């Protein structure tokens, strides 16, 4: 085990850190005058992903302020029911209803009502919410984070408002034999009914608005019936007055309305525009957003884009003035480069690419240096470029946000090696663990569970032997390293919003190199801690080289002692012993959301 002695670190351009002092002839990055500018840019980017924190913070503020009004309304209605309105019809007839339900009891109805009532029980609702959220994150091709958050927050809000109501409104339960133990809460409102409304009606909303097919309406109707049946069961079992049931339905419905308005219909919050956005904004070859442009071509991957999705995209294009767009499918032989090149030759002023990062990379190959804007529509498993550009993950929404944005120039990485013809990448390229993970992830697993399939595959590859390599950066004397993974990054974020290469930006004119070399369980823990902190490990007092190192460069020559598995924007390529990467600043024009979009 290494001993605990301090290790001095030196900042490199871009906010990166490397062990110092360097050995004689080791890499010292040029362009030292860029240090302060790059460091300020990195410091201005909060490690908490400000674009996400800001959007969710605004949504939380909306929910909190509206929830106060919701609680005040519900408490006011409760005080009205137990005060001035208690002697007014129909409240005066509530005792007759509960008495009639008591007289109608039978053994069979008692059993049925017990089963139905349990659908709104606290344990059932908690388990159902957790299961529904898990399904939303794992089963779809892309994790539906916004939908899962909507459901979880709606159920939680209903519960919080319910607790406030029961503290403020004291109402006794019906004067009949109660079939369940009486909890120490007010009869107003029905907590079972409110929780059931938030959960099952919330799922019904998602079924209606997030799925297609003739079955969705019947399923939604059945889900909407559950809270009504739970309320009837609670009244039958003598636990609540009819107005308590109505109050529960209203509380659950208001919770869905409040959270839904904040999370499901609110504007998406993109990544912040670069500090030099005005300088890097590309002149639009076509017409400005919202006006009729020239010819529009849509290159789509048919394995992840069905006819319904194409129809949705066509509607969005027409809504933004892009009439008569040509839809061209990719093939196994041509994943998008040829189709895009033909569109360019035919005079396209906008190319929309609907697919994963591999399809986007192929289109970028043909668009590099042309100035023709690319609109990225995420339809694959990873969709890392779309995530780094601040686009929503739902295809139609992503296209609408992009078309409302403006063209910006971003960098491309250019890579070549033994067995790899020169090619561009938009996101990342590398060798070792990440390439082995991508190679071992089956298409079936990706189709069933989405991007978590990569995590499962990665766990299987953790025992792979480390590599020995040399790295030459910008002509300096090569570094000698061992590593589990070598990653060349144009962008920094991966699935789930995690910043694997925190300082990487697609428009800073450089590429970033990550060398991952954890040793033993403690090394892996240190690497994970470094990634969570979004700064390199090695500052914890351990001697030896950090398990995570970052460098910034314009050109890198990487040599491996033995052939290694390699990948290019998420697609495995032929194993080999050499990678040469260099940056092409501002080579690709993409439509990006404006700040505050």
Short mmCIF file of C-alpha atoms in Angstrom, two decimals, residues 134-403:
data_model
loop_
_atom_site.label_atom_id
_atom_site.label_comp_id
_atom_site.label_asym_id
_atom_site.label_seq_id
_atom_site.Cartn_x
_atom_site.Cartn_y
_atom_site.Cartn_z
CA UNK A 134 -37.35 2.29 -11.96
CA UNK A 135 -39.28 1.21 -15.04
CA UNK A 136 -39.13 4.75 -16.45
CA UNK A 137 -35.34 4.84 -16.01
CA UNK A 138 -34.48 1.33 -17.19
CA UNK A 139 -37.03 0.00 -19.68
CA UNK A 140 -37.26 2.76 -22.37
CA UNK A 141 -34.51 3.16 -24.92
CA UNK A 142 -33.61 6.39 -23.15
CA UNK A 143 -34.11 6.94 -19.41
CA UNK A 144 -37.12 9.16 -18.75
CA UNK A 145 -35.67 11.17 -15.87
CA UNK A 146 -38.18 14.00 -16.14
CA UNK A 147 -41.15 11.63 -16.04
CA UNK A 148 -39.73 9.70 -13.09
CA UNK A 149 -39.09 12.92 -11.17
CA UNK A 150 -42.61 14.12 -11.99
CA UNK A 151 -44.18 10.99 -10.52
CA UNK A 152 -41.99 10.86 -7.42
CA UNK A 153 -42.43 14.55 -6.63
CA UNK A 154 -46.21 14.46 -7.21
CA UNK A 155 -46.66 11.56 -4.77
CA UNK A 156 -44.37 13.23 -2.23
CA UNK A 157 -46.13 16.60 -2.54
CA UNK A 158 -49.52 15.00 -1.98
CA UNK A 159 -48.20 13.40 1.21
CA UNK A 160 -46.70 16.63 2.53
CA UNK A 161 -49.88 18.61 1.91
CA UNK A 162 -51.92 15.80 3.49
CA UNK A 163 -49.83 16.06 6.68
CA UNK A 164 -50.36 19.83 6.80
CA UNK A 165 -54.12 19.36 6.36
CA UNK A 166 -54.46 16.78 9.11
CA UNK A 167 -52.59 19.07 11.51
CA UNK A 168 -54.76 22.09 10.70
CA UNK A 169 -58.19 20.45 10.32
CA UNK A 170 -59.58 18.29 13.13
CA UNK A 171 -62.42 16.14 11.86
CA UNK A 172 -63.66 12.99 13.56
CA UNK A 173 -64.22 9.84 11.57
CA UNK A 174 -67.75 8.56 10.78
CA UNK A 175 -69.73 7.27 13.76
CA UNK A 176 -69.96 3.69 12.44
CA UNK A 177 -68.10 0.46 13.01
CA UNK A 178 -64.72 0.87 11.35
CA UNK A 179 -63.22 -2.17 9.67
CA UNK A 180 -59.66 -0.84 9.89
CA UNK A 181 -57.62 0.49 12.78
CA UNK A 182 -58.02 4.26 13.00
CA UNK A 183 -54.73 6.10 12.41
CA UNK A 184 -54.08 9.13 14.63
CA UNK A 185 -54.95 11.57 11.87
CA UNK A 186 -57.96 13.63 10.96
CA UNK A 187 -60.66 12.07 8.79
CA UNK A 188 -60.19 14.95 6.35
CA UNK A 189 -58.73 14.29 3.84
CA UNK A 190 -58.52 10.64 2.81
CA UNK A 191 -54.79 9.94 2.60
CA UNK A 192 -55.33 6.63 0.82
CA UNK A 193 -57.40 8.33 -1.87
CA UNK A 194 -55.00 11.22 -2.31
CA UNK A 195 -51.96 8.95 -2.58
CA UNK A 196 -53.74 6.65 -5.02
CA UNK A 197 -54.73 9.66 -7.13
CA UNK A 198 -51.17 10.97 -7.28
CA UNK A 199 -49.71 7.56 -8.18
CA UNK A 200 -52.23 5.92 -10.51
CA UNK A 201 -53.51 9.07 -12.17
CA UNK A 202 -49.90 10.19 -12.57
CA UNK A 203 -49.07 6.94 -14.36
CA UNK A 204 -52.19 7.39 -16.48
CA UNK A 205 -50.96 10.85 -17.56
CA UNK A 206 -47.62 9.40 -18.61
CA UNK A 207 -49.33 6.56 -20.47
CA UNK A 208 -51.51 9.01 -22.41
CA UNK A 209 -48.77 11.47 -23.26
CA UNK A 210 -45.66 9.29 -23.57
CA UNK A 211 -46.92 6.17 -25.35
CA UNK A 212 -48.60 5.33 -28.61
CA UNK A 213 -51.02 2.60 -29.61
CA UNK A 214 -54.70 1.76 -29.24
CA UNK A 215 -54.19 0.23 -25.80
CA UNK A 216 -53.11 3.42 -24.04
CA UNK A 217 -56.60 4.90 -23.55
CA UNK A 218 -58.14 1.76 -21.99
CA UNK A 219 -55.10 1.41 -19.73
CA UNK A 220 -55.35 5.05 -18.69
CA UNK A 221 -59.07 4.67 -17.91
CA UNK A 222 -58.38 1.64 -15.72
CA UNK A 223 -55.66 3.53 -13.87
CA UNK A 224 -57.96 6.52 -13.31
CA UNK A 225 -60.62 4.22 -11.84
CA UNK A 226 -58.27 3.00 -9.11
CA UNK A 227 -58.40 6.20 -6.96
CA UNK A 228 -62.21 6.27 -7.23
CA UNK A 229 -62.45 2.65 -6.14
CA UNK A 230 -60.01 3.28 -3.28
CA UNK A 231 -62.18 6.19 -2.10
CA UNK A 232 -65.36 4.11 -2.25
CA UNK A 233 -63.62 1.30 -0.36
CA UNK A 234 -62.47 3.70 2.37
CA UNK A 235 -65.99 5.06 2.80
CA UNK A 236 -67.44 1.52 2.81
CA UNK A 237 -65.04 0.49 5.58
CA UNK A 238 -66.18 3.43 7.71
CA UNK A 239 -62.91 5.33 7.55
CA UNK A 240 -64.01 8.56 5.85
CA UNK A 241 -66.94 10.80 5.04
CA UNK A 242 -67.77 11.29 1.35
CA UNK A 243 -66.35 14.84 1.45
CA UNK A 244 -63.09 13.42 2.86
CA UNK A 245 -62.88 11.20 -0.24
CA UNK A 246 -63.56 14.20 -2.49
CA UNK A 247 -60.84 16.11 -0.64
CA UNK A 248 -58.35 13.30 -1.23
CA UNK A 249 -59.15 13.23 -4.94
CA UNK A 250 -58.73 17.01 -5.12
CA UNK A 251 -55.44 16.99 -3.18
CA UNK A 252 -53.95 14.29 -5.39
CA UNK A 253 -55.19 15.97 -8.56
CA UNK A 254 -53.80 19.35 -7.56
CA UNK A 255 -50.44 17.77 -6.78
CA UNK A 256 -50.30 16.30 -10.28
CA UNK A 257 -51.30 19.64 -11.79
CA UNK A 258 -48.71 21.61 -9.82
CA UNK A 259 -45.81 19.25 -10.52
CA UNK A 260 -46.86 18.54 -14.09
CA UNK A 261 -46.97 22.23 -14.98
CA UNK A 262 -43.49 22.72 -13.53
CA UNK A 263 -41.76 19.60 -14.86
CA UNK A 264 -43.63 18.31 -17.89
CA UNK A 265 -44.62 21.52 -19.66
CA UNK A 266 -41.80 23.80 -18.51
CA UNK A 267 -39.03 24.83 -20.86
CA UNK A 268 -35.96 22.67 -21.07
CA UNK A 269 -32.80 24.27 -19.74
CA UNK A 270 -29.82 23.77 -22.03
CA UNK A 271 -26.14 23.95 -21.33
CA UNK A 272 -24.97 27.54 -20.96
CA UNK A 273 -23.67 29.21 -24.09
CA UNK A 274 -19.87 29.52 -24.27
CA UNK A 275 -18.36 32.69 -22.88
CA UNK A 276 -17.25 33.59 -26.39
CA UNK A 277 -20.55 32.57 -27.94
CA UNK A 278 -20.81 35.71 -30.02
CA UNK A 279 -17.41 35.11 -31.56
CA UNK A 280 -18.08 31.45 -32.21
CA UNK A 281 -21.61 31.87 -33.57
CA UNK A 282 -21.52 30.79 -37.18
CA UNK A 283 -23.21 32.73 -39.94
CA UNK A 284 -26.36 30.89 -40.86
CA UNK A 285 -26.23 29.73 -44.46
CA UNK A 286 -29.99 29.23 -44.41
CA UNK A 287 -32.73 31.50 -43.22
CA UNK A 288 -33.05 32.50 -39.56
CA UNK A 289 -35.06 30.34 -37.22
CA UNK A 290 -38.76 30.42 -37.95
CA UNK A 291 -38.40 31.56 -41.56
CA UNK A 292 -38.58 29.42 -44.67
CA UNK A 293 -35.08 27.98 -45.30
CA UNK A 294 -33.63 26.25 -48.34
CA UNK A 295 -33.75 22.51 -48.78
CA UNK A 296 -33.82 20.46 -45.56
CA UNK A 297 -32.56 16.88 -45.41
CA UNK A 298 -33.35 14.47 -42.56
CA UNK A 299 -30.93 11.55 -42.26
CA UNK A 300 -32.36 8.96 -39.88
CA UNK A 301 -31.36 5.55 -38.57
CA UNK A 302 -34.39 3.29 -39.23
CA UNK A 303 -33.42 0.84 -36.49
CA UNK A 304 -34.12 3.47 -33.81
CA UNK A 305 -36.54 5.78 -35.65
CA UNK A 306 -39.95 4.43 -36.61
CA UNK A 307 -42.59 5.94 -38.89
CA UNK A 308 -44.39 7.64 -36.01
CA UNK A 309 -41.17 9.36 -34.91
CA UNK A 310 -40.53 10.53 -38.49
CA UNK A 311 -44.06 11.93 -38.64
CA UNK A 312 -43.46 13.83 -35.39
CA UNK A 313 -40.23 15.27 -36.75
CA UNK A 314 -41.92 16.32 -39.98
CA UNK A 315 -44.60 18.18 -38.00
CA UNK A 316 -41.95 20.00 -35.96
CA UNK A 317 -40.07 20.98 -39.10
CA UNK A 318 -43.24 22.29 -40.74
CA UNK A 319 -44.13 24.23 -37.59
CA UNK A 320 -40.75 26.00 -37.92
CA UNK A 321 -41.09 26.75 -41.63
CA UNK A 322 -39.16 23.80 -43.04
CA UNK A 323 -41.62 22.45 -45.61
CA UNK A 324 -41.05 19.40 -47.78
CA UNK A 325 -38.05 17.98 -45.92
CA UNK A 326 -36.41 14.95 -47.57
CA UNK A 327 -36.19 11.93 -45.24
CA UNK A 328 -33.32 9.56 -46.10
CA UNK A 329 -32.68 6.34 -44.16
CA UNK A 330 -29.20 5.08 -43.31
CA UNK A 331 -28.15 1.54 -44.15
CA UNK A 332 -25.81 -1.04 -42.67
CA UNK A 333 -23.36 -0.28 -45.47
CA UNK A 334 -23.65 3.51 -45.15
CA UNK A 335 -24.45 4.73 -41.62
CA UNK A 336 -25.03 8.33 -42.69
CA UNK A 337 -21.95 9.82 -44.35
CA UNK A 338 -23.01 9.09 -47.94
CA UNK A 339 -26.59 10.29 -47.41
CA UNK A 340 -25.34 13.52 -45.84
CA UNK A 341 -22.78 14.09 -48.59
CA UNK A 342 -25.50 13.72 -51.22
CA UNK A 343 -27.70 16.18 -49.36
CA UNK A 344 -24.83 18.69 -49.36
CA UNK A 345 -24.28 18.20 -53.09
CA UNK A 346 -28.01 18.68 -53.70
CA UNK A 347 -27.94 22.07 -51.99
CA UNK A 348 -29.26 21.33 -48.50
CA UNK A 349 -29.11 24.34 -46.18
CA UNK A 350 -29.92 22.26 -43.06
CA UNK A 351 -29.23 18.63 -42.23
CA UNK A 352 -31.18 16.97 -39.42
CA UNK A 353 -29.67 13.74 -38.12
CA UNK A 354 -31.84 11.37 -36.10
CA UNK A 355 -29.87 8.52 -34.59
CA UNK A 356 -27.21 7.71 -32.04
CA UNK A 357 -23.70 9.12 -31.78
CA UNK A 358 -22.49 6.80 -34.54
CA UNK A 359 -25.02 8.21 -37.00
CA UNK A 360 -24.20 11.77 -35.91
CA UNK A 361 -20.47 11.08 -36.33
CA UNK A 362 -21.01 9.76 -39.86
CA UNK A 363 -23.00 12.86 -40.81
CA UNK A 364 -20.42 15.15 -39.19
CA UNK A 365 -17.77 13.51 -41.39
CA UNK A 366 -19.57 14.82 -44.48
CA UNK A 367 -20.47 18.22 -42.95
CA UNK A 368 -17.00 19.06 -41.57
CA UNK A 369 -15.86 22.40 -42.93
CA UNK A 370 -19.00 23.05 -44.99
CA UNK A 371 -20.68 25.51 -42.62
CA UNK A 372 -24.03 23.80 -43.21
CA UNK A 373 -25.85 23.56 -39.85
CA UNK A 374 -26.49 20.18 -38.26
CA UNK A 375 -29.54 19.65 -36.03
CA UNK A 376 -28.93 16.70 -33.70
CA UNK A 377 -31.99 14.60 -32.82
CA UNK A 378 -31.17 11.94 -30.20
CA UNK A 379 -32.68 8.59 -31.16
CA UNK A 380 -29.98 6.14 -30.04
CA UNK A 381 -28.73 4.72 -26.76
CA UNK A 382 -25.97 7.10 -25.75
CA UNK A 383 -26.77 10.39 -27.51
CA UNK A 384 -23.80 12.03 -25.83
CA UNK A 385 -23.41 14.92 -28.27
CA UNK A 386 -27.05 15.91 -27.77
CA UNK A 387 -26.58 15.80 -24.00
CA UNK A 388 -23.45 17.96 -24.19
CA UNK A 389 -25.20 20.48 -26.42
CA UNK A 390 -27.97 20.86 -23.84
CA UNK A 391 -30.70 19.30 -25.99
CA UNK A 392 -33.66 17.35 -24.55
CA UNK A 393 -33.50 13.58 -24.97
CA UNK A 394 -36.94 13.27 -26.58
CA UNK A 395 -36.53 13.50 -30.38
CA UNK A 396 -39.35 15.91 -31.26
CA UNK A 397 -38.55 18.20 -28.32
CA UNK A 398 -34.84 18.17 -29.19
CA UNK A 399 -35.56 19.17 -32.78
CA UNK A 400 -37.91 21.98 -31.71
CA UNK A 401 -35.34 23.37 -29.25
CA UNK A 402 -32.56 23.16 -31.86
CA UNK A 403 -34.62 24.95 -34.51
#
